[in-house]
Amino acid sequence: MLVSIDEETFELSESAEFIFRGINGRRSVQEIGVLLAEKYAIPVDTAVEDVAELLDALARSDILEFPG
């Protein structure tokens, strides 16, 4: 999956795409992490950290914007 803003384009890995598609404005980082852990059979703590890191990177790149 490719995501872009302005002239920058990012290619998401399979797991990053799963996380990106899990964002719906209602799910928490924890909830997306649980879904990721279930899909890839990894520890929930690791999955939640991965979700938080990706969301932070996407926000720093202005691909995501958090309310507030």
PQR file with spaces between the fields and no chain letter, atoms N, CA, C, O and H, PARSE charges and radii, in Angstrom:
ATOM       1  N    MET     1       0.844   -1.163    0.000 -0.4000 1.5000
ATOM       2  CA   MET     1       0.000    0.000    0.000 -0.0000 2.0000
ATOM       3  C    MET     1       0.893    1.231    0.000  0.5500 1.7000
ATOM       4  O    MET     1       1.897    1.295    0.710 -0.5500 1.4000
ATOM       5  N    LEU     2       0.509    2.193   -0.802 -0.4000 1.5000
ATOM       6  CA   LEU     2       1.215    3.473   -0.842 -0.0000 2.0000
ATOM       7  C    LEU     2       0.320    4.545   -0.243  0.5500 1.7000
ATOM       8  O    LEU     2      -0.879    4.580   -0.520 -0.5500 1.4000
ATOM       9  H    LEU     2      -0.306    2.142   -1.379  0.4000 1.0000
ATOM      10  N    VAL     3       0.892    5.417    0.573 -0.4000 1.5000
ATOM      11  CA   VAL     3       0.186    6.582    1.081 -0.0000 2.0000
ATOM      12  C    VAL     3       1.039    7.792    0.747  0.5500 1.7000
ATOM      13  O    VAL     3       2.268    7.718    0.758 -0.5500 1.4000
ATOM      14  H    VAL     3       1.866    5.389    0.797  0.4000 1.0000
ATOM      15  N    SER     4       0.392    8.892    0.453 -0.4000 1.5000
ATOM      16  CA   SER     4       1.180   10.071    0.100 -0.0000 2.0000
ATOM      17  C    SER     4       0.518   11.330    0.603  0.5500 1.7000
ATOM      18  O    SER     4      -0.691   11.394    0.828 -0.5500 1.4000
ATOM      19  H    SER     4      -0.607    8.952    0.444  0.4000 1.0000
ATOM      20  N    ILE     5       1.359   12.325    0.768 -0.4000 1.5000
ATOM      21  CA   ILE     5       0.923   13.668    1.102 -0.0000 2.0000
ATOM      22  C    ILE     5       1.882   14.608    0.405  0.5500 1.7000
ATOM      23  O    ILE     5       3.097   14.409    0.399 -0.5500 1.4000
ATOM      24  H    ILE     5       2.341   12.273    0.585  0.4000 1.0000
ATOM      25  N    ASP     6       1.309   15.619   -0.173 -0.4000 1.5000
ATOM      26  CA   ASP     6       2.090   16.540   -0.995 -0.0000 2.0000
ATOM      27  C    ASP     6       2.870   15.727   -2.021  0.5500 1.7000
ATOM      28  O    ASP     6       2.276   14.989   -2.807 -0.5500 1.4000
ATOM      29  H    ASP     6       0.322   15.781   -0.168  0.4000 1.0000
ATOM      30  N    GLU     7       4.170   15.851   -2.020 -0.4000 1.5000
ATOM      31  CA   GLU     7       4.968   15.125   -3.009 -0.0000 2.0000
ATOM      32  C    GLU     7       5.696   13.933   -2.404  0.5500 1.7000
ATOM      33  O    GLU     7       6.521   13.308   -3.070 -0.5500 1.4000
ATOM      34  H    GLU     7       4.653   16.450   -1.381  0.4000 1.0000
ATOM      35  N    GLU     8       5.398   13.612   -1.141 -0.4000 1.5000
ATOM      36  CA   GLU     8       6.038   12.494   -0.469 -0.0000 2.0000
ATOM      37  C    GLU     8       5.148   11.274   -0.521  0.5500 1.7000
ATOM      38  O    GLU     8       3.947   11.365   -0.270 -0.5500 1.4000
ATOM      39  H    GLU     8       4.727   14.120   -0.600  0.4000 1.0000
ATOM      40  N    THR     9       5.735   10.120   -0.849 -0.4000 1.5000
ATOM      41  CA   THR     9       4.998    8.865   -0.896 -0.0000 2.0000
ATOM      42  C    THR     9       5.709    7.849   -0.020  0.5500 1.7000
ATOM      43  O    THR     9       6.937    7.765   -0.011 -0.5500 1.4000
ATOM      44  H    THR     9       6.711   10.046   -1.053  0.4000 1.0000
ATOM      45  N    PHE    10       4.917    7.081    0.718 -0.4000 1.5000
ATOM      46  CA   PHE    10       5.453    6.064    1.607 -0.0000 2.0000
ATOM      47  C    PHE    10       4.839    4.720    1.240  0.5500 1.7000
ATOM      48  O    PHE    10       3.635    4.623    1.004 -0.5500 1.4000
ATOM      49  H    PHE    10       3.920    7.150    0.711  0.4000 1.0000
ATOM      50  N    GLU    11       5.670    3.686    1.193 -0.4000 1.5000
ATOM      51  CA   GLU    11       5.170    2.337    0.970 -0.0000 2.0000
ATOM      52  C    GLU    11       5.055    1.645    2.324  0.5500 1.7000
ATOM      53  O    GLU    11       6.038    1.534    3.057 -0.5500 1.4000
ATOM      54  H    GLU    11       6.649    3.764    1.385  0.4000 1.0000
ATOM      55  N    LEU    12       3.865    1.187    2.646 -0.4000 1.5000
ATOM      56  CA   LEU    12       3.635    0.529    3.925 -0.0000 2.0000
ATOM      57  C    LEU    12       3.843   -0.970    3.796  0.5500 1.7000
ATOM      58  O    LEU    12       3.461   -1.587    2.801 -0.5500 1.4000
ATOM      59  H    LEU    12       3.067    1.278    2.050  0.4000 1.0000
ATOM      60  N    SER    13       4.455   -1.540    4.821 -0.4000 1.5000
ATOM      61  CA   SER    13       4.601   -2.993    4.871 -0.0000 2.0000
ATOM      62  C    SER    13       3.219   -3.614    5.083  0.5500 1.7000
ATOM      63  O    SER    13       2.242   -2.900    5.308 -0.5500 1.4000
ATOM      64  H    SER    13       4.765   -1.039    5.629  0.4000 1.0000
ATOM      65  N    GLU    14       3.143   -4.918    5.011 -0.4000 1.5000
ATOM      66  CA   GLU    14       1.862   -5.606    5.197 -0.0000 2.0000
ATOM      67  C    GLU    14       1.272   -5.304    6.576  0.5500 1.7000
ATOM      68  O    GLU    14       0.078   -5.027    6.699 -0.5500 1.4000
ATOM      69  H    GLU    14       3.937   -5.498    4.829  0.4000 1.0000
ATOM      70  N    SER    15       2.109   -5.357    7.606 -0.4000 1.5000
ATOM      71  CA   SER    15       1.596   -5.093    8.954 -0.0000 2.0000
ATOM      72  C    SER    15       1.245   -3.612    9.134  0.5500 1.7000
ATOM      73  O    SER    15       0.270   -3.287    9.811 -0.5500 1.4000
ATOM      74  H    SER    15       3.079   -5.582    7.507  0.4000 1.0000
ATOM      75  N    ALA    16       2.022   -2.723    8.540 -0.4000 1.5000
ATOM      76  CA   ALA    16       1.702   -1.292    8.620 -0.0000 2.0000
ATOM      77  C    ALA    16       0.393   -0.999    7.890  0.5500 1.7000
ATOM      78  O    ALA    16      -0.399   -0.170    8.338 -0.5500 1.4000
ATOM      79  H    ALA    16       2.814   -2.987    7.990  0.4000 1.0000
ATOM      80  N    GLU    17       0.171   -1.671    6.781 -0.4000 1.5000
ATOM      81  CA   GLU    17      -1.097   -1.513    6.067 -0.0000 2.0000
ATOM      82  C    GLU    17      -2.256   -2.002    6.928  0.5500 1.7000
ATOM      83  O    GLU    17      -3.315   -1.374    6.955 -0.5500 1.4000
ATOM      84  H    GLU    17       0.815   -2.344    6.417  0.4000 1.0000
ATOM      85  N    PHE    18      -2.069   -3.111    7.628 -0.4000 1.5000
ATOM      86  CA   PHE    18      -3.104   -3.626    8.521 -0.0000 2.0000
ATOM      87  C    PHE    18      -3.441   -2.592    9.593  0.5500 1.7000
ATOM      88  O    PHE    18      -4.612   -2.344    9.882 -0.5500 1.4000
ATOM      89  H    PHE    18      -1.209   -3.622    7.606  0.4000 1.0000
ATOM      90  N    ILE    19      -2.411   -1.997   10.177 -0.4000 1.5000
ATOM      91  CA   ILE    19      -2.619   -0.959   11.195 -0.0000 2.0000
ATOM      92  C    ILE    19      -3.343    0.229   10.582  0.5500 1.7000
ATOM      93  O    ILE    19      -4.323    0.719   11.142 -0.5500 1.4000
ATOM      94  H    ILE    19      -1.460   -2.198    9.943  0.4000 1.0000
ATOM      95  N    PHE    20      -2.864    0.693    9.437 -0.4000 1.5000
ATOM      96  CA   PHE    20      -3.453    1.863    8.772 -0.0000 2.0000
ATOM      97  C    PHE    20      -4.936    1.626    8.484  0.5500 1.7000
ATOM      98  O    PHE    20      -5.764    2.512    8.696 -0.5500 1.4000
ATOM      99  H    PHE    20      -2.068    0.295    8.982  0.4000 1.0000
ATOM     100  N    ARG    21      -5.258    0.451    8.009 -0.4000 1.5000
ATOM     101  CA   ARG    21      -6.660    0.130    7.699 -0.0000 2.0000
ATOM     102  C    ARG    21      -7.503   -0.020    8.971  0.5500 1.7000
ATOM     103  O    ARG    21      -8.730    0.074    8.923 -0.5500 1.4000
ATOM     104  H    ARG    21      -4.586   -0.268    7.837  0.4000 1.0000
ATOM     105  N    GLY    22      -6.841   -0.254   10.102 -0.4000 1.5000
ATOM     106  CA   GLY    22      -7.546   -0.385   11.365 -0.0000 2.0000
ATOM     107  C    GLY    22      -7.937    0.938   11.995  0.5500 1.7000
ATOM     108  O    GLY    22      -8.726    0.969   12.940 -0.5500 1.4000
ATOM     109  H    GLY    22      -5.844   -0.330   10.141  0.4000 1.0000
ATOM     110  N    ILE    23      -7.395    2.023   11.483 -0.4000 1.5000
ATOM     111  CA   ILE    23      -7.705    3.347   12.028 -0.0000 2.0000
ATOM     112  C    ILE    23      -9.089    3.749   11.536  0.5500 1.7000
ATOM     113  O    ILE    23      -9.336    3.826   10.332 -0.5500 1.4000
ATOM     114  H    ILE    23      -6.754    1.997   10.716  0.4000 1.0000
ATOM     115  N    ASN    24      -9.982    4.002   12.478 -0.4000 1.5000
ATOM     116  CA   ASN    24     -11.331    4.388   12.071 -0.0000 2.0000
ATOM     117  C    ASN    24     -11.879    5.563   12.885  0.5500 1.7000
ATOM     118  O    ASN    24     -13.051    5.918   12.763 -0.5500 1.4000
ATOM     119  H    ASN    24      -9.782    3.939   13.456  0.4000 1.0000
ATOM     120  N    GLY    25     -11.027    6.158   13.708 -0.4000 1.5000
ATOM     121  CA   GLY    25     -11.476    7.295   14.495 -0.0000 2.0000
ATOM     122  C    GLY    25     -12.126    6.903   15.814  0.5500 1.7000
ATOM     123  O    GLY    25     -12.416    7.763   16.646 -0.5500 1.4000
ATOM     124  H    GLY    25     -10.074    5.870   13.806  0.4000 1.0000
ATOM     125  N    ARG    26     -12.353    5.616   16.006 -0.4000 1.5000
ATOM     126  CA   ARG    26     -12.978    5.150   17.240 -0.0000 2.0000
ATOM     127  C    ARG    26     -12.084    4.164   17.997  0.5500 1.7000
ATOM     128  O    ARG    26     -12.158    4.073   19.223 -0.5500 1.4000
ATOM     129  H    ARG    26     -12.117    4.918   15.330  0.4000 1.0000
ATOM     130  N    ARG    27     -11.255    3.437   17.280 -0.4000 1.5000
ATOM     131  CA   ARG    27     -10.389    2.445   17.921 -0.0000 2.0000
ATOM     132  C    ARG    27      -9.203    3.130   18.592  0.5500 1.7000
ATOM     133  O    ARG    27      -8.635    4.090   18.072 -0.5500 1.4000
ATOM     134  H    ARG    27     -11.195    3.511   16.284  0.4000 1.0000
ATOM     135  N    SER    28      -8.854    2.614   19.746 -0.4000 1.5000
ATOM     136  CA   SER    28      -7.675    3.116   20.454 -0.0000 2.0000
ATOM     137  C    SER    28      -6.426    2.402   19.931  0.5500 1.7000
ATOM     138  O    SER    28      -6.512    1.415   19.199 -0.5500 1.4000
ATOM     139  H    SER    28      -9.316    1.834   20.169  0.4000 1.0000
ATOM     140  N    VAL    29      -5.275    2.925   20.324 -0.4000 1.5000
ATOM     141  CA   VAL    29      -4.011    2.266   19.986 -0.0000 2.0000
ATOM     142  C    VAL    29      -4.029    0.849   20.548  0.5500 1.7000
ATOM     143  O    VAL    29      -3.604   -0.092   19.878 -0.5500 1.4000
ATOM     144  H    VAL    29      -5.205    3.726   20.918  0.4000 1.0000
ATOM     145  N    GLN    30      -4.512    0.697   21.756 -0.4000 1.5000
ATOM     146  CA   GLN    30      -4.593   -0.621   22.396 -0.0000 2.0000
ATOM     147  C    GLN    30      -5.469   -1.571   21.575  0.5500 1.7000
ATOM     148  O    GLN    30      -5.092   -2.721   21.349 -0.5500 1.4000
ATOM     149  H    GLN    30      -4.858    1.461   22.300  0.4000 1.0000
ATOM     150  N    GLU    31      -6.625   -1.098   21.133 -0.4000 1.5000
ATOM     151  CA   GLU    31      -7.536   -1.957   20.370 -0.0000 2.0000
ATOM     152  C    GLU    31      -6.918   -2.384   19.043  0.5500 1.7000
ATOM     153  O    GLU    31      -7.034   -3.544   18.646 -0.5500 1.4000
ATOM     154  H    GLU    31      -6.931   -0.164   21.316  0.4000 1.0000
ATOM     155  N    ILE    32      -6.269   -1.460   18.363 -0.4000 1.5000
ATOM     156  CA   ILE    32      -5.610   -1.820   17.099 -0.0000 2.0000
ATOM     157  C    ILE    32      -4.465   -2.784   17.382  0.5500 1.7000
ATOM     158  O    ILE    32      -4.225   -3.713   16.610 -0.5500 1.4000
ATOM     159  H    ILE    32      -6.175   -0.518   18.686  0.4000 1.0000
ATOM     160  N    GLY    33      -3.758   -2.564   18.486 -0.4000 1.5000
ATOM     161  CA   GLY    33      -2.676   -3.465   18.875 -0.0000 2.0000
ATOM     162  C    GLY    33      -3.160   -4.881   19.130  0.5500 1.7000
ATOM     163  O    GLY    33      -2.498   -5.845   18.747 -0.5500 1.4000
ATOM     164  H    GLY    33      -3.953   -1.809   19.113  0.4000 1.0000
ATOM     165  N    VAL    34      -4.307   -5.009   19.772 -0.4000 1.5000
ATOM     166  CA   VAL    34      -4.880   -6.344   20.021 -0.0000 2.0000
ATOM     167  C    VAL    34      -5.208   -7.025   18.692  0.5500 1.7000
ATOM     168  O    VAL    34      -4.930   -8.211   18.518 -0.5500 1.4000
ATOM     169  H    VAL    34      -4.845   -4.226   20.083  0.4000 1.0000
ATOM     170  N    LEU    35      -5.792   -6.287   17.767 -0.4000 1.5000
ATOM     171  CA   LEU    35      -6.110   -6.853   16.451 -0.0000 2.0000
ATOM     172  C    LEU    35      -4.834   -7.300   15.732  0.5500 1.7000
ATOM     173  O    LEU    35      -4.793   -8.372   15.127 -0.5500 1.4000
ATOM     174  H    LEU    35      -6.018   -5.323   17.908  0.4000 1.0000
ATOM     175  N    LEU    36      -3.796   -6.464   15.808 -0.4000 1.5000
ATOM     176  CA   LEU    36      -2.518   -6.795   15.173 -0.0000 2.0000
ATOM     177  C    LEU    36      -1.909   -8.041   15.817  0.5500 1.7000
ATOM     178  O    LEU    36      -1.399   -8.915   15.117 -0.5500 1.4000
ATOM     179  H    LEU    36      -3.829   -5.594   16.299  0.4000 1.0000
ATOM     180  N    ALA    37      -1.962   -8.123   17.138 -0.4000 1.5000
ATOM     181  CA   ALA    37      -1.417   -9.282   17.854 -0.0000 2.0000
ATOM     182  C    ALA    37      -2.132  -10.559   17.442  0.5500 1.7000
ATOM     183  O    ALA    37      -1.503  -11.599   17.247 -0.5500 1.4000
ATOM     184  H    ALA    37      -2.377   -7.413   17.707  0.4000 1.0000
ATOM     185  N    GLU    38      -3.445  -10.473   17.312 -0.4000 1.5000
ATOM     186  CA   GLU    38      -4.218  -11.647   16.900 -0.0000 2.0000
ATOM     187  C    GLU    38      -3.867  -12.073   15.488  0.5500 1.7000
ATOM     188  O    GLU    38      -3.698  -13.262   15.218 -0.5500 1.4000
ATOM     189  H    GLU    38      -3.955   -9.628   17.470  0.4000 1.0000
ATOM     190  N    LYS    39      -3.756  -11.110   14.588 -0.4000 1.5000
ATOM     191  CA   LYS    39      -3.484  -11.425   13.180 -0.0000 2.0000
ATOM     192  C    LYS    39      -2.102  -12.060   12.991  0.5500 1.7000
ATOM     193  O    LYS    39      -1.950  -13.024   12.241 -0.5500 1.4000
ATOM     194  H    LYS    39      -3.893  -10.145   14.807  0.4000 1.0000
ATOM     195  N    TYR    40      -1.098  -11.509   13.682 -0.4000 1.5000
ATOM     196  CA   TYR    40       0.276  -11.957   13.459 -0.0000 2.0000
ATOM     197  C    TYR    40       0.836  -12.825   14.580  0.5500 1.7000
ATOM     198  O    TYR    40       2.025  -13.144   14.581 -0.5500 1.4000
ATOM     199  H    TYR    40      -1.221  -10.726   14.292  0.4000 1.0000
ATOM     200  N    ALA    41      -0.015  -13.212   15.537 -0.4000 1.5000
ATOM     201  CA   ALA    41       0.399  -14.087   16.635 -0.0000 2.0000
ATOM     202  C    ALA    41       1.650  -13.563   17.339  0.5500 1.7000
ATOM     203  O    ALA    41       2.635  -14.281   17.507 -0.5500 1.4000
ATOM     204  H    ALA    41      -0.981  -12.953   15.535  0.4000 1.0000
ATOM     205  N    ILE    42       1.587  -12.301   17.742 -0.4000 1.5000
ATOM     206  CA   ILE    42       2.683  -11.677   18.474 -0.0000 2.0000
ATOM     207  C    ILE    42       2.141  -11.191   19.818  0.5500 1.7000
ATOM     208  O    ILE    42       0.928  -11.059   19.981 -0.5500 1.4000
ATOM     209  H    ILE    42       0.786  -11.718   17.605  0.4000 1.0000
ATOM     210  N    PRO    43       3.025  -10.924   20.781 -0.5600 1.5000
ATOM     211  CA   PRO    43       2.555  -10.427   22.078  0.2800 2.0000
ATOM     212  C    PRO    43       1.825   -9.084   21.931  0.5500 1.7000
ATOM     213  O    PRO    43       2.210   -8.239   21.122 -0.5500 1.4000
ATOM     214  N    VAL    44       0.785   -8.910   22.712 -0.4000 1.5000
ATOM     215  CA   VAL    44      -0.016   -7.683   22.638 -0.0000 2.0000
ATOM     216  C    VAL    44       0.843   -6.458   22.936  0.5500 1.7000
ATOM     217  O    VAL    44       0.714   -5.438   22.259 -0.5500 1.4000
ATOM     218  H    VAL    44       0.472   -9.597   23.369  0.4000 1.0000
ATOM     219  N    ASP    45       1.719   -6.543   23.938 -0.4000 1.5000
ATOM     220  CA   ASP    45       2.567   -5.388   24.278 -0.0000 2.0000
ATOM     221  C    ASP    45       3.419   -4.962   23.092  0.5500 1.7000
ATOM     222  O    ASP    45       3.557   -3.769   22.818 -0.5500 1.4000
ATOM     223  H    ASP    45       1.824   -7.372   24.488  0.4000 1.0000
ATOM     224  N    THR    46       3.984   -5.921   22.398 -0.4000 1.5000
ATOM     225  CA   THR    46       4.797   -5.619   21.219 -0.0000 2.0000
ATOM     226  C    THR    46       3.942   -4.984   20.131  0.5500 1.7000
ATOM     227  O    THR    46       4.353   -4.008   19.503 -0.5500 1.4000
ATOM     228  H    THR    46       3.872   -6.889   22.620  0.4000 1.0000
ATOM     229  N    ALA    47       2.765   -5.529   19.912 -0.4000 1.5000
ATOM     230  CA   ALA    47       1.869   -5.011   18.876 -0.0000 2.0000
ATOM     231  C    ALA    47       1.434   -3.582   19.192  0.5500 1.7000
ATOM     232  O    ALA    47       1.396   -2.735   18.299 -0.5500 1.4000
ATOM     233  H    ALA    47       2.431   -6.322   20.422  0.4000 1.0000
ATOM     234  N    VAL    48       1.111   -3.310   20.436 -0.4000 1.5000
ATOM     235  CA   VAL    48       0.684   -1.963   20.830 -0.0000 2.0000
ATOM     236  C    VAL    48       1.835   -0.977   20.618  0.5500 1.7000
ATOM     237  O    VAL    48       1.611    0.138   20.145 -0.5500 1.4000
ATOM     238  H    VAL    48       1.141   -3.997   21.162  0.4000 1.0000
ATOM     239  N    GLU    49       3.048   -1.371   20.959 -0.4000 1.5000
ATOM     240  CA   GLU    49       4.213   -0.510   20.720 -0.0000 2.0000
ATOM     241  C    GLU    49       4.386   -0.240   19.228  0.5500 1.7000
ATOM     242  O    GLU    49       4.660    0.891   18.828 -0.5500 1.4000
ATOM     243  H    GLU    49       3.229   -2.277   21.343  0.4000 1.0000
ATOM     244  N    ASP    50       4.226   -1.277   18.407 -0.4000 1.5000
ATOM     245  CA   ASP    50       4.349   -1.114   16.952 -0.0000 2.0000
ATOM     246  C    ASP    50       3.291   -0.154   16.413  0.5500 1.7000
ATOM     247  O    ASP    50       3.582    0.685   15.560 -0.5500 1.4000
ATOM     248  H    ASP    50       4.003   -2.196   18.732  0.4000 1.0000
ATOM     249  N    VAL    51       2.070   -0.279   16.910 -0.4000 1.5000
ATOM     250  CA   VAL    51       0.982    0.610   16.485 -0.0000 2.0000
ATOM     251  C    VAL    51       1.320    2.044   16.868  0.5500 1.7000
ATOM     252  O    VAL    51       1.206    2.952   16.044 -0.5500 1.4000
ATOM     253  H    VAL    51       1.832   -0.961   17.602  0.4000 1.0000
ATOM     254  N    ALA    52       1.733    2.252   18.108 -0.4000 1.5000
ATOM     255  CA   ALA    52       2.058    3.603   18.576 -0.0000 2.0000
ATOM     256  C    ALA    52       3.194    4.211   17.753  0.5500 1.7000
ATOM     257  O    ALA    52       3.141    5.388   17.397 -0.5500 1.4000
ATOM     258  H    ALA    52       1.826    1.514   18.777  0.4000 1.0000
ATOM     259  N    GLU    53       4.207    3.422   17.453 -0.4000 1.5000
ATOM     260  CA   GLU    53       5.342    3.916   16.660 -0.0000 2.0000
ATOM     261  C    GLU    53       4.902    4.303   15.253  0.5500 1.7000
ATOM     262  O    GLU    53       5.305    5.348   14.743 -0.5500 1.4000
ATOM     263  H    GLU    53       4.250    2.466   17.743  0.4000 1.0000
ATOM     264  N    LEU    54       4.082    3.473   14.626 -0.4000 1.5000
ATOM     265  CA   LEU    54       3.630    3.788   13.273 -0.0000 2.0000
ATOM     266  C    LEU    54       2.751    5.039   13.275  0.5500 1.7000
ATOM     267  O    LEU    54       2.924    5.915   12.428 -0.5500 1.4000
ATOM     268  H    LEU    54       3.755    2.624   15.040  0.4000 1.0000
ATOM     269  N    LEU    55       1.820    5.129   14.209 -0.4000 1.5000
ATOM     270  CA   LEU    55       0.952    6.308   14.259 -0.0000 2.0000
ATOM     271  C    LEU    55       1.761    7.570   14.493  0.5500 1.7000
ATOM     272  O    LEU    55       1.468    8.613   13.908 -0.5500 1.4000
ATOM     273  H    LEU    55       1.680    4.417   14.897  0.4000 1.0000
ATOM     274  N    ASP    56       2.776    7.487   15.344 -0.4000 1.5000
ATOM     275  CA   ASP    56       3.647    8.634   15.587 -0.0000 2.0000
ATOM     276  C    ASP    56       4.385    9.032   14.308  0.5500 1.7000
ATOM     277  O    ASP    56       4.474   10.216   13.984 -0.5500 1.4000
ATOM     278  H    ASP    56       3.013    6.640   15.819  0.4000 1.0000
ATOM     279  N    ALA    57       4.910    8.054   13.590 -0.4000 1.5000
ATOM     280  CA   ALA    57       5.627    8.339   12.341 -0.0000 2.0000
ATOM     281  C    ALA    57       4.700    8.950   11.292  0.5500 1.7000
ATOM     282  O    ALA    57       5.082    9.886   10.590 -0.5500 1.4000
ATOM     283  H    ALA    57       4.839    7.092   13.853  0.4000 1.0000
ATOM     284  N    LEU    58       3.490    8.423   11.190 -0.4000 1.5000
ATOM     285  CA   LEU    58       2.530    8.965   10.223 -0.0000 2.0000
ATOM     286  C    LEU    58       2.104   10.380   10.601  0.5500 1.7000
ATOM     287  O    LEU    58       1.885   11.218    9.726 -0.5500 1.4000
ATOM     288  H    LEU    58       3.179    7.662   11.760  0.4000 1.0000
ATOM     289  N    ALA    59       1.989   10.646   11.890 -0.4000 1.5000
ATOM     290  CA   ALA    59       1.617   12.000   12.341 -0.0000 2.0000
ATOM     291  C    ALA    59       2.765   12.972   12.074  0.5500 1.7000
ATOM     292  O    ALA    59       2.528   14.098   11.636 -0.5500 1.4000
ATOM     293  H    ALA    59       2.167    9.965   12.600  0.4000 1.0000
ATOM     294  N    ARG    60       3.995   12.555   12.330 -0.4000 1.5000
ATOM     295  CA   ARG    60       5.150   13.426   12.058 -0.0000 2.0000
ATOM     296  C    ARG    60       5.287   13.734   10.568  0.5500 1.7000
ATOM     297  O    ARG    60       5.810   14.782   10.188 -0.5500 1.4000
ATOM     298  H    ARG    60       4.188   11.641   12.686  0.4000 1.0000
ATOM     299  N    SER    61       4.817   12.824    9.741 -0.4000 1.5000
ATOM     300  CA   SER    61       4.869   13.026    8.285 -0.0000 2.0000
ATOM     301  C    SER    61       3.635   13.726    7.758  0.5500 1.7000
ATOM     302  O    SER    61       3.480   13.898    6.549 -0.5500 1.4000
ATOM     303  H    SER    61       4.392   11.973   10.050  0.4000 1.0000
ATOM     304  N    ASP    62       2.751   14.133    8.668 -0.4000 1.5000
ATOM     305  CA   ASP    62       1.488   14.821    8.321 -0.0000 2.0000
ATOM     306  C    ASP    62       0.517   13.963    7.521  0.5500 1.7000
ATOM     307  O    ASP    62      -0.372   14.494    6.854 -0.5500 1.4000
ATOM     308  H    ASP    62       2.877   13.993    9.650  0.4000 1.0000
ATOM     309  N    ILE    63       0.675   12.650    7.578 -0.4000 1.5000
ATOM     310  CA   ILE    63      -0.266   11.754    6.923 -0.0000 2.0000
ATOM     311  C    ILE    63      -1.487   11.573    7.804  0.5500 1.7000
ATOM     312  O    ILE    63      -2.605   11.432    7.309 -0.5500 1.4000
ATOM     313  H    ILE    63       1.397   12.219    8.119  0.4000 1.0000
ATOM     314  N    LEU    64      -1.271   11.578    9.109 -0.4000 1.5000
ATOM     315  CA   LEU    64      -2.370   11.500   10.071 -0.0000 2.0000
ATOM     316  C    LEU    64      -2.399   12.785   10.879  0.5500 1.7000
ATOM     317  O    LEU    64      -1.368   13.406   11.139 -0.5500 1.4000
ATOM     318  H    LEU    64      -0.363   11.692    9.511  0.4000 1.0000
ATOM     319  N    GLU    65      -3.586   13.158   11.261 -0.4000 1.5000
ATOM     320  CA   GLU    65      -3.745   14.316   12.134 -0.0000 2.0000
ATOM     321  C    GLU    65      -4.670   13.912   13.269  0.5500 1.7000
ATOM     322  O    GLU    65      -5.768   13.405   13.039 -0.5500 1.4000
ATOM     323  H    GLU    65      -4.423   12.653   11.049  0.4000 1.0000
ATOM     324  N    PHE    66      -4.220   14.139   14.486 -0.4000 1.5000
ATOM     325  CA   PHE    66      -5.007   13.784   15.653 -0.0000 2.0000
ATOM     326  C    PHE    66      -5.782   14.987   16.145  0.5500 1.7000
ATOM     327  O    PHE    66      -5.239   16.090   16.198 -0.5500 1.4000
ATOM     328  H    PHE    66      -3.328   14.551   14.673  0.4000 1.0000
ATOM     329  N    PRO    67      -7.049   14.798   16.509 -0.5600 1.5000
ATOM     330  CA   PRO    67      -7.841   15.925   17.028  0.2800 2.0000
ATOM     331  C    PRO    67      -7.305   16.374   18.383  0.5500 1.7000
ATOM     332  O    PRO    67      -6.698   15.611   19.133 -0.5500 1.4000
ATOM     333  N    GLY    68      -7.560   17.638   18.652 -0.4000 1.5000
ATOM     334  CA   GLY    68      -7.217   18.126   19.977 -0.0000 2.0000
ATOM     335  C    GLY    68      -6.108   19.041   20.064  0.5500 1.7000
ATOM     336  O    GLY    68      -5.764   19.493   21.156 -0.5500 1.4000
ATOM     337  H    GLY    68      -8.054   18.258   18.043  0.4000 1.0000
